[in-house]
Coordinates of C-alpha atoms in Angstrom, one line a residue:
M8 CA -66.2 -7.7 -24.8
E9 CA -63.1 -10.0 -23.4
I10 CA -59.4 -9.7 -23.6
T11 CA -59.3 -13.0 -25.8
D12 CA -61.8 -11.3 -28.6
V13 CA -59.4 -8.7 -28.9
Q14 CA -57.0 -10.9 -29.1
K15 CA -58.6 -12.6 -31.7
F16 CA -59.9 -9.1 -33.7
L17 CA -56.1 -8.5 -34.3
A18 CA -54.9 -12.2 -35.6
D19 CA -56.9 -10.6 -38.7
N20 CA -57.0 -7.0 -38.5
H21 CA -53.8 -5.0 -38.8
R22 CA -54.9 -1.4 -38.6
G23 CA -54.8 0.4 -35.5
V24 CA -54.2 4.0 -33.7
L25 CA -52.0 3.9 -30.9
V26 CA -52.4 7.0 -28.4
T27 CA -49.7 8.0 -26.2
R28 CA -49.0 10.6 -23.3
K29 CA -47.2 14.1 -24.7
R30 CA -45.2 15.8 -21.7
D31 CA -48.1 18.0 -21.3
G32 CA -50.7 15.5 -21.1
W33 CA -51.7 16.0 -24.4
P34 CA -52.7 12.8 -26.3
Q35 CA -50.0 12.1 -29.2
I36 CA -51.6 9.7 -32.0
T37 CA -49.9 7.3 -34.8
L38 CA -51.1 4.8 -37.1
V39 CA -49.5 1.6 -36.2
T40 CA -49.9 -2.3 -37.8
P41 CA -50.5 -4.5 -34.9
V42 CA -50.2 -7.8 -34.1
I43 CA -50.8 -10.4 -31.6
D44 CA -47.6 -12.0 -30.3
A45 CA -47.6 -16.3 -29.3
Q46 CA -48.4 -14.9 -26.1
G47 CA -51.4 -13.0 -26.3
R48 CA -49.5 -8.8 -26.2
V49 CA -50.1 -6.7 -29.2
I50 CA -46.5 -5.6 -31.3
I51 CA -46.0 -3.0 -33.2
T52 CA -42.2 -1.5 -34.5
S53 CA -41.2 1.9 -34.6
R54 CA -38.3 3.2 -35.8
G55 CA -35.9 4.0 -32.6
T56 CA -35.7 7.7 -32.5
T57 CA -39.9 8.4 -32.5
Y58 CA -41.7 10.5 -30.6
K59 CA -44.1 7.7 -29.7
L60 CA -40.8 6.1 -28.3
K61 CA -40.1 9.0 -25.7
N62 CA -43.4 9.1 -24.4
I63 CA -43.9 5.3 -23.9
R64 CA -40.4 5.7 -21.9
R65 CA -42.2 8.2 -19.7
D66 CA -45.6 6.9 -19.2
P67 CA -46.1 3.4 -20.5
R68 CA -49.7 3.4 -20.5
V69 CA -50.8 3.2 -24.0
S70 CA -54.7 3.2 -26.1
M71 CA -55.6 1.6 -29.2
L72 CA -58.3 1.3 -31.8
V73 CA -58.1 -1.5 -34.1
M74 CA -60.5 -1.7 -37.2
G75 CA -61.6 -3.6 -40.0
E76 CA -60.8 -3.6 -43.4
E77 CA -63.3 -0.5 -44.0
F78 CA -63.4 2.6 -42.1
S79 CA -66.7 3.4 -42.3
G80 CA -69.5 0.3 -40.9
S81 CA -66.3 -2.2 -39.8
K82 CA -65.9 -3.8 -36.8
Y83 CA -63.6 -2.2 -34.1
V84 CA -61.7 -2.7 -30.7
Q85 CA -60.2 -0.8 -28.4
L86 CA -57.7 -1.6 -26.1
H87 CA -55.7 0.0 -22.9
G88 CA -52.5 -1.4 -21.4
T89 CA -48.5 -1.3 -20.4
A90 CA -46.0 -0.9 -23.1
E91 CA -42.3 -2.1 -23.2
I92 CA -40.3 -1.6 -25.3
I93 CA -37.7 -3.7 -26.6
S94 CA -34.5 -2.7 -28.4
Q95 CA -32.1 -3.9 -30.6
P96 CA -30.6 -7.1 -30.7
E97 CA -33.4 -8.5 -28.4
A98 CA -36.1 -7.2 -31.0
M99 CA -34.7 -8.8 -33.7
D100 CA -36.8 -12.1 -33.5
L101 CA -39.9 -10.3 -32.9
L102 CA -39.5 -7.8 -36.0
I103 CA -39.0 -10.8 -38.1
Y104 CA -42.4 -12.4 -36.7
W105 CA -44.1 -9.3 -37.1
Q106 CA -43.2 -8.8 -41.0
R107 CA -44.1 -12.5 -41.3
Q108 CA -47.3 -11.9 -39.6
V109 CA -48.2 -8.3 -42.0
K110 CA -46.1 -8.9 -44.8
G111 CA -45.2 -12.3 -45.4
E112 CA -41.7 -14.0 -46.3
H113 CA -39.0 -10.8 -47.2
P114 CA -37.4 -12.0 -50.1
N115 CA -33.7 -10.7 -48.6
W116 CA -33.6 -11.9 -44.7
D117 CA -30.6 -10.7 -44.2
E118 CA -31.0 -7.3 -46.2
H119 CA -33.6 -6.7 -44.1
R120 CA -32.1 -7.5 -41.1
E121 CA -29.4 -4.8 -41.8
T122 CA -32.2 -1.9 -42.2
M123 CA -33.5 -2.9 -39.0
K124 CA -30.6 -2.2 -37.6
K125 CA -29.7 1.0 -39.4
E126 CA -33.1 2.2 -38.6
Q127 CA -32.9 1.0 -35.4
R128 CA -36.0 -0.5 -35.4
V129 CA -37.8 -1.7 -31.9
V130 CA -40.8 -3.6 -31.1
I131 CA -43.3 -2.1 -28.7
R132 CA -45.1 -4.8 -26.5
I133 CA -48.4 -4.0 -25.1
N134 CA -50.0 -5.9 -22.3
I135 CA -54.0 -5.2 -22.8
E136 CA -55.7 -4.5 -19.3
K137 CA -58.5 -3.6 -20.8
V138 CA -60.6 -3.9 -23.7
G139 CA -64.1 -2.6 -25.3
P140 CA -66.3 -1.5 -26.5
N141 CA -69.0 -2.9 -24.3
K142 CA -71.7 -2.1 -26.2
R143 CA -72.5 -0.5 -29.7
G144 CA -73.7 3.5 -30.1

């Protein structure tokens, strides 16, 4: 499997599990909704006060499993990469891009922007460095 295969899979599949590393080295696992940006990087959103952000600031290495519609028997991909956090106000255009990819047009963009500001929404952008699986089993 190649990075381009994972990027194509993420174009239509938005159910993911993100793994970051806690201070003590144990994994912290979070359900996420990933999309691919125009440069082929994974983007997800988060409120600005979550543990995953604290973990990424300390250690930007992350892993993610993304699966298809069905849990059992569904195709899936895994990826590993380096994450960066994009905060407000720079994050706003990517937050809107994410919204459109996952949920479509919002009925009131001004209201939605204000909500994202109040929640201190950020974008986590992941540069994919390694992918799998290389075989089923």
